[in-house]
């Protein structure tokens, strides 16, 4: 009958209107969140540039108060959350994301380090979770092969930064990345063309990322300040730096302290050391790490690390006694990184690492325990070749 067709048309129309309203409200809320993030970033940029109290007059403070900015800076200086890295996730090795990843997401550990365009993106996209992870996306800008000055700005921005970022975000089903990190592989000097910084600023202003960071294995304070200055000129604060740090590679400790002073959060890669030799799991007396397998390391590799492994075991025993938690040496290593002011990005290929991360909650190392680990690391350094990092 005609009346049924009319009712059907009206119902479909009302559903379409309701869906459109919901989408517009969602988009408006996202725009407002990004506007607040952008405003907060502008104040941080102004403060870093030394404008001081004039910053709020330039930006306006209808919703933004300096108490909030002070809290943000303090939080950045003291932030030491733990994240998950996907550096070694390859589809040639894995059919799906490790079980430890899903377990940590369910427990609220949701900061995930992923390289834009890597095979890990495919594995992450296939994981069904109740909560959306916060992705820290490392992006190596595409080269322009000498055409950067000849092409239009929009084309250069899309080619170098925006299109690779949006493609990865689409695969992961997110509209905004928690962190966009400019990344450089190897030990080469980090030196980006001006249009790369322009493209990052464009991505930030368009709400593709909440924060902007720097990822460079050999970063030093001059590199950090140079990148910070380039971003500040474009109204974007530098929020974080990603670098190697472990008990077997403490070369970045001075930079970590300087970043804390600047209000920049530090993320530590390889917090368990190269091949996880700083975890205390593989020792001269237990070269297989408790597994029934061929030893991964020789005694020649493990015996020089004995002072550190013994210190880790002693500290773990002390912590178990005072916290009544099943704390192991891997957890102690991660907590040491946190006491130095960095947030460890840990691989969860093994379930043991995932459990060690969960054991980091609700307690801290005592100062004398940190001193024991530092002393042991000093002793190990004396017995290794100069310049060795692990």
PDB file of N, CA and C in Angstrom, residues 288-371:
ATOM      1  N   UNK A 288      69.826 -20.109  28.244  1.00  0.00           N
ATOM      2  CA  UNK A 288      68.624 -20.261  27.405  1.00  0.00           C
ATOM      3  C   UNK A 288      67.446 -19.461  27.930  1.00  0.00           C
ATOM      4  N   UNK A 289      67.625 -18.799  29.065  1.00  0.00           N
ATOM      5  CA  UNK A 289      66.513 -18.043  29.638  1.00  0.00           C
ATOM      6  C   UNK A 289      65.401 -18.924  30.165  1.00  0.00           C
ATOM      7  N   UNK A 290      65.746 -20.142  30.558  1.00  0.00           N
ATOM      8  CA  UNK A 290      64.738 -21.049  31.104  1.00  0.00           C
ATOM      9  C   UNK A 290      64.002 -21.841  30.055  1.00  0.00           C
ATOM     10  N   UNK A 291      64.324 -21.624  28.780  1.00  0.00           N
ATOM     11  CA  UNK A 291      63.650 -22.349  27.704  1.00  0.00           C
ATOM     12  C   UNK A 291      64.410 -23.629  27.364  1.00  0.00           C
ATOM     13  N   UNK A 292      63.689 -24.606  26.864  1.00  0.00           N
ATOM     14  CA  UNK A 292      64.322 -25.833  26.387  1.00  0.00           C
ATOM     15  C   UNK A 292      64.700 -25.595  24.931  1.00  0.00           C
ATOM     16  N   UNK A 293      65.904 -25.103  24.737  1.00  0.00           N
ATOM     17  CA  UNK A 293      66.330 -24.716  23.390  1.00  0.00           C
ATOM     18  C   UNK A 293      67.843 -24.609  23.361  1.00  0.00           C
ATOM     19  N   UNK A 294      68.366 -24.450  22.154  1.00  0.00           N
ATOM     20  CA  UNK A 294      69.801 -24.200  21.995  1.00  0.00           C
ATOM     21  C   UNK A 294      70.097 -22.801  22.530  1.00  0.00           C
ATOM     22  N   UNK A 295      71.133 -22.630  23.348  1.00  0.00           N
ATOM     23  CA  UNK A 295      71.447 -21.301  23.901  1.00  0.00           C
ATOM     24  C   UNK A 295      71.618 -20.244  22.810  1.00  0.00           C
ATOM     25  N   UNK A 296      71.030 -19.086  23.033  1.00  0.00           N
ATOM     26  CA  UNK A 296      71.141 -17.986  22.068  1.00  0.00           C
ATOM     27  C   UNK A 296      72.491 -17.284  22.160  1.00  0.00           C
ATOM     28  N   UNK A 297      73.131 -17.386  23.329  1.00  0.00           N
ATOM     29  CA  UNK A 297      74.363 -16.634  23.567  1.00  0.00           C
ATOM     30  C   UNK A 297      75.458 -17.555  24.092  1.00  0.00           C
ATOM     31  N   UNK A 298      76.683 -17.171  23.833  1.00  0.00           N
ATOM     32  CA  UNK A 298      77.829 -17.934  24.327  1.00  0.00           C
ATOM     33  C   UNK A 298      78.235 -17.409  25.703  1.00  0.00           C
ATOM     34  N   UNK A 299      79.021 -18.202  26.416  1.00  0.00           N
ATOM     35  CA  UNK A 299      79.523 -17.760  27.714  1.00  0.00           C
ATOM     36  C   UNK A 299      80.425 -16.535  27.564  1.00  0.00           C
ATOM     37  N   UNK A 300      81.106 -16.438  26.440  1.00  0.00           N
ATOM     38  CA  UNK A 300      81.960 -15.272  26.204  1.00  0.00           C
ATOM     39  C   UNK A 300      81.138 -13.985  26.150  1.00  0.00           C
ATOM     40  N   UNK A 301      79.891 -14.091  25.721  1.00  0.00           N
ATOM     41  CA  UNK A 301      79.006 -12.918  25.699  1.00  0.00           C
ATOM     42  C   UNK A 301      78.389 -12.639  27.066  1.00  0.00           C
ATOM     43  N   UNK A 302      78.107 -13.692  27.818  1.00  0.00           N
ATOM     44  CA  UNK A 302      77.337 -13.545  29.050  1.00  0.00           C
ATOM     45  C   UNK A 302      78.185 -13.299  30.299  1.00  0.00           C
ATOM     46  N   UNK A 303      79.373 -13.884  30.366  1.00  0.00           N
ATOM     47  CA  UNK A 303      80.184 -13.739  31.579  1.00  0.00           C
ATOM     48  C   UNK A 303      80.539 -12.278  31.873  1.00  0.00           C
ATOM     49  N   UNK A 304      80.894 -11.448  30.864  1.00  0.00           N
ATOM     50  CA  UNK A 304      81.181 -10.034  31.184  1.00  0.00           C
ATOM     51  C   UNK A 304      79.980  -9.280  31.754  1.00  0.00           C
ATOM     52  N   UNK A 305      78.775  -9.802  31.541  1.00  0.00           N
ATOM     53  CA  UNK A 305      77.576  -9.125  32.033  1.00  0.00           C
ATOM     54  C   UNK A 305      77.159  -9.617  33.423  1.00  0.00           C
ATOM     55  N   UNK A 306      77.948 -10.507  34.021  1.00  0.00           N
ATOM     56  CA  UNK A 306      77.568 -11.118  35.286  1.00  0.00           C
ATOM     57  C   UNK A 306      77.311 -10.087  36.391  1.00  0.00           C
ATOM     58  N   UNK A 307      78.142  -9.038  36.565  1.00  0.00           N
ATOM     59  CA  UNK A 307      77.854  -8.068  37.636  1.00  0.00           C
ATOM     60  C   UNK A 307      76.453  -7.452  37.517  1.00  0.00           C
ATOM     61  N   UNK A 308      76.043  -7.141  36.297  1.00  0.00           N
ATOM     62  CA  UNK A 308      74.711  -6.552  36.099  1.00  0.00           C
ATOM     63  C   UNK A 308      73.622  -7.579  36.372  1.00  0.00           C
ATOM     64  N   UNK A 309      73.792  -8.788  35.888  1.00  0.00           N
ATOM     65  CA  UNK A 309      72.770  -9.821  36.084  1.00  0.00           C
ATOM     66  C   UNK A 309      72.606 -10.152  37.567  1.00  0.00           C
ATOM     67  N   UNK A 310      73.713 -10.161  38.318  1.00  0.00           N
ATOM     68  CA  UNK A 310      73.621 -10.423  39.753  1.00  0.00           C
ATOM     69  C   UNK A 310      72.924  -9.280  40.471  1.00  0.00           C
ATOM     70  N   UNK A 311      73.226  -8.058  40.070  1.00  0.00           N
ATOM     71  CA  UNK A 311      72.564  -6.899  40.691  1.00  0.00           C
ATOM     72  C   UNK A 311      71.062  -6.916  40.401  1.00  0.00           C
ATOM     73  N   UNK A 312      70.691  -7.252  39.175  1.00  0.00           N
ATOM     74  CA  UNK A 312      69.266  -7.338  38.824  1.00  0.00           C
ATOM     75  C   UNK A 312      68.557  -8.379  39.685  1.00  0.00           C
ATOM     76  N   UNK A 313      69.202  -9.531  39.864  1.00  0.00           N
ATOM     77  CA  UNK A 313      68.596 -10.591  40.671  1.00  0.00           C
ATOM     78  C   UNK A 313      68.454 -10.152  42.133  1.00  0.00           C
ATOM     79  N   UNK A 314      69.468  -9.478  42.662  1.00  0.00           N
ATOM     80  CA  UNK A 314      69.405  -9.014  44.057  1.00  0.00           C
ATOM     81  C   UNK A 314      68.311  -7.972  44.253  1.00  0.00           C
ATOM     82  N   UNK A 315      68.216  -7.026  43.327  1.00  0.00           N
ATOM     83  CA  UNK A 315      67.178  -5.994  43.438  1.00  0.00           C
ATOM     84  C   UNK A 315      65.793  -6.611  43.290  1.00  0.00           C
ATOM     85  N   UNK A 316      65.635  -7.552  42.368  1.00  0.00           N
ATOM     86  CA  UNK A 316      64.341  -8.211  42.191  1.00  0.00           C
ATOM     87  C   UNK A 316      63.913  -8.920  43.472  1.00  0.00           C
ATOM     88  N   UNK A 317      64.873  -9.566  44.161  1.00  0.00           N
ATOM     89  CA  UNK A 317      64.550 -10.246  45.422  1.00  0.00           C
ATOM     90  C   UNK A 317      64.102  -9.239  46.480  1.00  0.00           C
ATOM     91  N   UNK A 318      64.777  -8.087  46.541  1.00  0.00           N
ATOM     92  CA  UNK A 318      64.386  -7.046  47.500  1.00  0.00           C
ATOM     93  C   UNK A 318      62.980  -6.524  47.210  1.00  0.00           C
ATOM     94  N   UNK A 319      62.698  -6.293  45.932  1.00  0.00           N
ATOM     95  CA  UNK A 319      61.389  -5.749  45.560  1.00  0.00           C
ATOM     96  C   UNK A 319      60.280  -6.756  45.860  1.00  0.00           C
ATOM     97  N   UNK A 320      60.536  -8.017  45.562  1.00  0.00           N
ATOM     98  CA  UNK A 320      59.530  -9.048  45.875  1.00  0.00           C
ATOM     99  C   UNK A 320      59.234  -9.082  47.369  1.00  0.00           C
ATOM    100  N   UNK A 321      60.266  -8.882  48.169  1.00  0.00           N
ATOM    101  CA  UNK A 321      60.094  -8.936  49.622  1.00  0.00           C
ATOM    102  C   UNK A 321      59.245  -7.783  50.136  1.00  0.00           C
ATOM    103  N   UNK A 322      59.446  -6.575  49.576  1.00  0.00           N
ATOM    104  CA  UNK A 322      58.723  -5.415  50.124  1.00  0.00           C
ATOM    105  C   UNK A 322      57.392  -5.137  49.432  1.00  0.00           C
ATOM    106  N   UNK A 323      57.195  -5.675  48.223  1.00  0.00           N
ATOM    107  CA  UNK A 323      55.928  -5.422  47.514  1.00  0.00           C
ATOM    108  C   UNK A 323      55.015  -6.632  47.483  1.00  0.00           C
ATOM    109  N   UNK A 324      55.572  -7.810  47.780  1.00  0.00           N
ATOM    110  CA  UNK A 324      54.822  -9.065  47.709  1.00  0.00           C
ATOM    111  C   UNK A 324      54.248  -9.300  46.304  1.00  0.00           C
ATOM    112  N   UNK A 325      55.035  -8.875  45.299  1.00  0.00           N
ATOM    113  CA  UNK A 325      54.670  -9.117  43.900  1.00  0.00           C
ATOM    114  C   UNK A 325      55.714 -10.016  43.263  1.00  0.00           C
ATOM    115  N   UNK A 326      55.300 -10.767  42.252  1.00  0.00           N
ATOM    116  CA  UNK A 326      56.205 -11.684  41.563  1.00  0.00           C
ATOM    117  C   UNK A 326      57.041 -10.918  40.532  1.00  0.00           C
ATOM    118  N   UNK A 327      57.898 -10.054  41.038  1.00  0.00           N
ATOM    119  CA  UNK A 327      58.698  -9.182  40.188  1.00  0.00           C
ATOM    120  C   UNK A 327      59.964  -9.913  39.758  1.00  0.00           C
ATOM    121  N   UNK A 328      60.230  -9.890  38.445  1.00  0.00           N
ATOM    122  CA  UNK A 328      61.437 -10.510  37.908  1.00  0.00           C
ATOM    123  C   UNK A 328      62.438  -9.468  37.446  1.00  0.00           C
ATOM    124  N   UNK A 329      63.552  -9.943  36.912  1.00  0.00           N
ATOM    125  CA  UNK A 329      64.625  -9.029  36.510  1.00  0.00           C
ATOM    126  C   UNK A 329      64.233  -8.155  35.320  1.00  0.00           C
ATOM    127  N   UNK A 330      63.384  -8.667  34.432  1.00  0.00           N
ATOM    128  CA  UNK A 330      62.950  -7.858  33.289  1.00  0.00           C
ATOM    129  C   UNK A 330      62.166  -6.635  33.764  1.00  0.00           C
ATOM    130  N   UNK A 331      61.311  -6.822  34.742  1.00  0.00           N
ATOM    131  CA  UNK A 331      60.556  -5.706  35.311  1.00  0.00           C
ATOM    132  C   UNK A 331      61.496  -4.695  35.954  1.00  0.00           C
ATOM    133  N   UNK A 332      62.525  -5.180  36.638  1.00  0.00           N
ATOM    134  CA  UNK A 332      63.494  -4.280  37.272  1.00  0.00           C
ATOM    135  C   UNK A 332      64.180  -3.417  36.219  1.00  0.00           C
ATOM    136  N   UNK A 333      64.551  -4.039  35.091  1.00  0.00           N
ATOM    137  CA  UNK A 333      65.208  -3.288  34.017  1.00  0.00           C
ATOM    138  C   UNK A 333      64.301  -2.181  33.473  1.00  0.00           C
ATOM    139  N   UNK A 334      63.026  -2.497  33.266  1.00  0.00           N
ATOM    140  CA  UNK A 334      62.082  -1.490  32.765  1.00  0.00           C
ATOM    141  C   UNK A 334      61.897  -0.369  33.781  1.00  0.00           C
ATOM    142  N   UNK A 335      61.835  -0.721  35.047  1.00  0.00           N
ATOM    143  CA  UNK A 335      61.669   0.302  36.083  1.00  0.00           C
ATOM    144  C   UNK A 335      62.895   1.205  36.186  1.00  0.00           C
ATOM    145  N   UNK A 336      64.079   0.653  35.943  1.00  0.00           N
ATOM    146  CA  UNK A 336      65.282   1.493  35.942  1.00  0.00           C
ATOM    147  C   UNK A 336      65.180   2.566  34.856  1.00  0.00           C
ATOM    148  N   UNK A 337      64.720   2.168  33.679  1.00  0.00           N
ATOM    149  CA  UNK A 337      64.552   3.134  32.589  1.00  0.00           C
ATOM    150  C   UNK A 337      63.578   4.231  33.011  1.00  0.00           C
ATOM    151  N   UNK A 338      62.509   3.859  33.684  1.00  0.00           N
ATOM    152  CA  UNK A 338      61.509   4.843  34.111  1.00  0.00           C
ATOM    153  C   UNK A 338      62.067   5.792  35.170  1.00  0.00           C
ATOM    154  N   UNK A 339      62.908   5.270  36.066  1.00  0.00           N
ATOM    155  CA  UNK A 339      63.482   6.153  37.092  1.00  0.00           C
ATOM    156  C   UNK A 339      64.404   7.193  36.474  1.00  0.00           C
ATOM    157  N   UNK A 340      64.939   6.911  35.297  1.00  0.00           N
ATOM    158  CA  UNK A 340      65.813   7.869  34.620  1.00  0.00           C
ATOM    159  C   UNK A 340      65.015   8.903  33.823  1.00  0.00           C
ATOM    160  N   UNK A 341      63.687   8.783  33.850  1.00  0.00           N
ATOM    161  CA  UNK A 341      62.849   9.790  33.210  1.00  0.00           C
ATOM    162  C   UNK A 341      62.395   9.458  31.813  1.00  0.00           C
ATOM    163  N   UNK A 342      62.524   8.199  31.404  1.00  0.00           N
ATOM    164  CA  UNK A 342      62.115   7.801  30.048  1.00  0.00           C
ATOM    165  C   UNK A 342      60.970   6.805  30.115  1.00  0.00           C
ATOM    166  N   UNK A 343      60.205   6.756  29.036  1.00  0.00           N
ATOM    167  CA  UNK A 343      59.094   5.812  28.912  1.00  0.00           C
ATOM    168  C   UNK A 343      59.523   4.679  27.996  1.00  0.00           C
ATOM    169  N   UNK A 344      59.673   3.461  28.523  1.00  0.00           N
ATOM    170  CA  UNK A 344      60.171   2.365  27.680  1.00  0.00           C
ATOM    171  C   UNK A 344      59.147   1.858  26.681  1.00  0.00           C
ATOM    172  N   UNK A 345      59.592   1.666  25.446  1.00  0.00           N
ATOM    173  CA  UNK A 345      58.825   0.960  24.426  1.00  0.00           C
ATOM    174  C   UNK A 345      59.367  -0.465  24.385  1.00  0.00           C
ATOM    175  N   UNK A 346      58.569  -1.424  24.829  1.00  0.00           N
ATOM    176  CA  UNK A 346      59.042  -2.796  24.966  1.00  0.00           C
ATOM    177  C   UNK A 346      58.350  -3.722  23.973  1.00  0.00           C
ATOM    178  N   UNK A 347      59.123  -4.641  23.391  1.00  0.00           N
ATOM    179  CA  UNK A 347      58.551  -5.644  22.502  1.00  0.00           C
ATOM    180  C   UNK A 347      57.830  -6.706  23.333  1.00  0.00           C
ATOM    181  N   UNK A 348      56.702  -7.165  22.842  1.00  0.00           N
ATOM    182  CA  UNK A 348      55.930  -8.177  23.576  1.00  0.00           C
ATOM    183  C   UNK A 348      55.829  -9.458  22.752  1.00  0.00           C
ATOM    184  N   UNK A 349      56.881  -9.727  21.992  1.00  0.00           N
ATOM    185  CA  UNK A 349      56.934 -10.979  21.228  1.00  0.00           C
ATOM    186  C   UNK A 349      56.787 -12.169  22.171  1.00  0.00           C
ATOM    187  N   UNK A 350      57.428 -12.078  23.345  1.00  0.00           N
ATOM    188  CA  UNK A 350      57.293 -13.133  24.345  1.00  0.00           C
ATOM    189  C   UNK A 350      56.269 -12.706  25.396  1.00  0.00           C
ATOM    190  N   UNK A 351      55.495 -13.669  25.849  1.00  0.00           N
ATOM    191  CA  UNK A 351      54.502 -13.388  26.880  1.00  0.00           C
ATOM    192  C   UNK A 351      55.169 -12.962  28.178  1.00  0.00           C
ATOM    193  N   UNK A 352      56.424 -13.407  28.371  1.00  0.00           N
ATOM    194  CA  UNK A 352      57.161 -13.024  29.577  1.00  0.00           C
ATOM    195  C   UNK A 352      57.346 -11.511  29.647  1.00  0.00           C
ATOM    196  N   UNK A 353      57.621 -10.883  28.511  1.00  0.00           N
ATOM    197  CA  UNK A 353      57.776  -9.427  28.502  1.00  0.00           C
ATOM    198  C   UNK A 353      56.463  -8.728  28.833  1.00  0.00           C
ATOM    199  N   UNK A 354      55.362  -9.234  28.296  1.00  0.00           N
ATOM    200  CA  UNK A 354      54.046  -8.638  28.581  1.00  0.00           C
ATOM    201  C   UNK A 354      53.739  -8.709  30.078  1.00  0.00           C
ATOM    202  N   UNK A 355      54.031  -9.844  30.686  1.00  0.00           N
ATOM    203  CA  UNK A 355      53.786  -9.985  32.125  1.00  0.00           C
ATOM    204  C   UNK A 355      54.720  -9.074  32.928  1.00  0.00           C
ATOM    205  N   UNK A 356      55.961  -8.925  32.450  1.00  0.00           N
ATOM    206  CA  UNK A 356      56.904  -8.031  33.133  1.00  0.00           C
ATOM    207  C   UNK A 356      56.423  -6.586  33.102  1.00  0.00           C
ATOM    208  N   UNK A 357      55.818  -6.173  31.984  1.00  0.00           N
ATOM    209  CA  UNK A 357      55.279  -4.817  31.877  1.00  0.00           C
ATOM    210  C   UNK A 357      54.160  -4.606  32.892  1.00  0.00           C
ATOM    211  N   UNK A 358      53.271  -5.571  33.004  1.00  0.00           N
ATOM    212  CA  UNK A 358      52.164  -5.447  33.958  1.00  0.00           C
ATOM    213  C   UNK A 358      52.667  -5.357  35.390  1.00  0.00           C
ATOM    214  N   UNK A 359      53.786  -6.000  35.690  1.00  0.00           N
ATOM    215  CA  UNK A 359      54.335  -5.982  37.043  1.00  0.00           C
ATOM    216  C   UNK A 359      54.967  -4.638  37.416  1.00  0.00           C
ATOM    217  N   UNK A 360      55.070  -3.719  36.443  1.00  0.00           N
ATOM    218  CA  UNK A 360      55.659  -2.404  36.727  1.00  0.00           C
ATOM    219  C   UNK A 360      54.692  -1.462  37.437  1.00  0.00           C
ATOM    220  N   UNK A 361      53.456  -1.830  37.546  1.00  0.00           N
ATOM    221  CA  UNK A 361      52.433  -0.927  38.053  1.00  0.00           C
ATOM    222  C   UNK A 361      52.461  -0.827  39.576  1.00  0.00           C
ATOM    223  N   UNK A 362      52.259   0.413  40.069  1.00  0.00           N
ATOM    224  CA  UNK A 362      51.990   0.692  41.493  1.00  0.00           C
ATOM    225  C   UNK A 362      53.196   0.555  42.413  1.00  0.00           C
ATOM    226  N   UNK A 363      54.396   0.633  41.909  1.00  0.00           N
ATOM    227  CA  UNK A 363      55.564   0.675  42.787  1.00  0.00           C
ATOM    228  C   UNK A 363      56.744   1.279  42.033  1.00  0.00           C
ATOM    229  N   UNK A 364      57.775   1.682  42.788  1.00  0.00           N
ATOM    230  CA  UNK A 364      58.968   2.280  42.197  1.00  0.00           C
ATOM    231  C   UNK A 364      60.217   1.693  42.845  1.00  0.00           C
ATOM    232  N   UNK A 365      61.328   1.807  42.152  1.00  0.00           N
ATOM    233  CA  UNK A 365      62.606   1.421  42.717  1.00  0.00           C
ATOM    234  C   UNK A 365      63.027   2.431  43.773  1.00  0.00           C
ATOM    235  N   UNK A 366      63.654   1.958  44.831  1.00  0.00           N
ATOM    236  CA  UNK A 366      64.220   2.836  45.854  1.00  0.00           C
ATOM    237  C   UNK A 366      65.541   3.415  45.349  1.00  0.00           C
ATOM    238  N   UNK A 367      65.944   4.596  45.841  1.00  0.00           N
ATOM    239  CA  UNK A 367      67.200   5.205  45.375  1.00  0.00           C
ATOM    240  C   UNK A 367      68.418   4.302  45.525  1.00  0.00           C
ATOM    241  N   UNK A 368      68.506   3.544  46.633  1.00  0.00           N
ATOM    242  CA  UNK A 368      69.670   2.675  46.806  1.00  0.00           C
ATOM    243  C   UNK A 368      69.651   1.511  45.822  1.00  0.00           C
ATOM    244  N   UNK A 369      68.457   1.097  45.405  1.00  0.00           N
ATOM    245  CA  UNK A 369      68.365   0.036  44.401  1.00  0.00           C
ATOM    246  C   UNK A 369      68.815   0.534  43.038  1.00  0.00           C
ATOM    247  N   UNK A 370      68.432   1.771  42.715  1.00  0.00           N
ATOM    248  CA  UNK A 370      68.900   2.378  41.462  1.00  0.00           C
ATOM    249  C   UNK A 370      70.418   2.503  41.484  1.00  0.00           C
ATOM    250  N   UNK A 371      70.964   2.894  42.639  1.00  0.00           N
ATOM    251  CA  UNK A 371      72.418   3.038  42.761  1.00  0.00           C
ATOM    252  C   UNK A 371      73.125   1.697  42.567  1.00  0.00           C
TER     253      UNK A 371
END
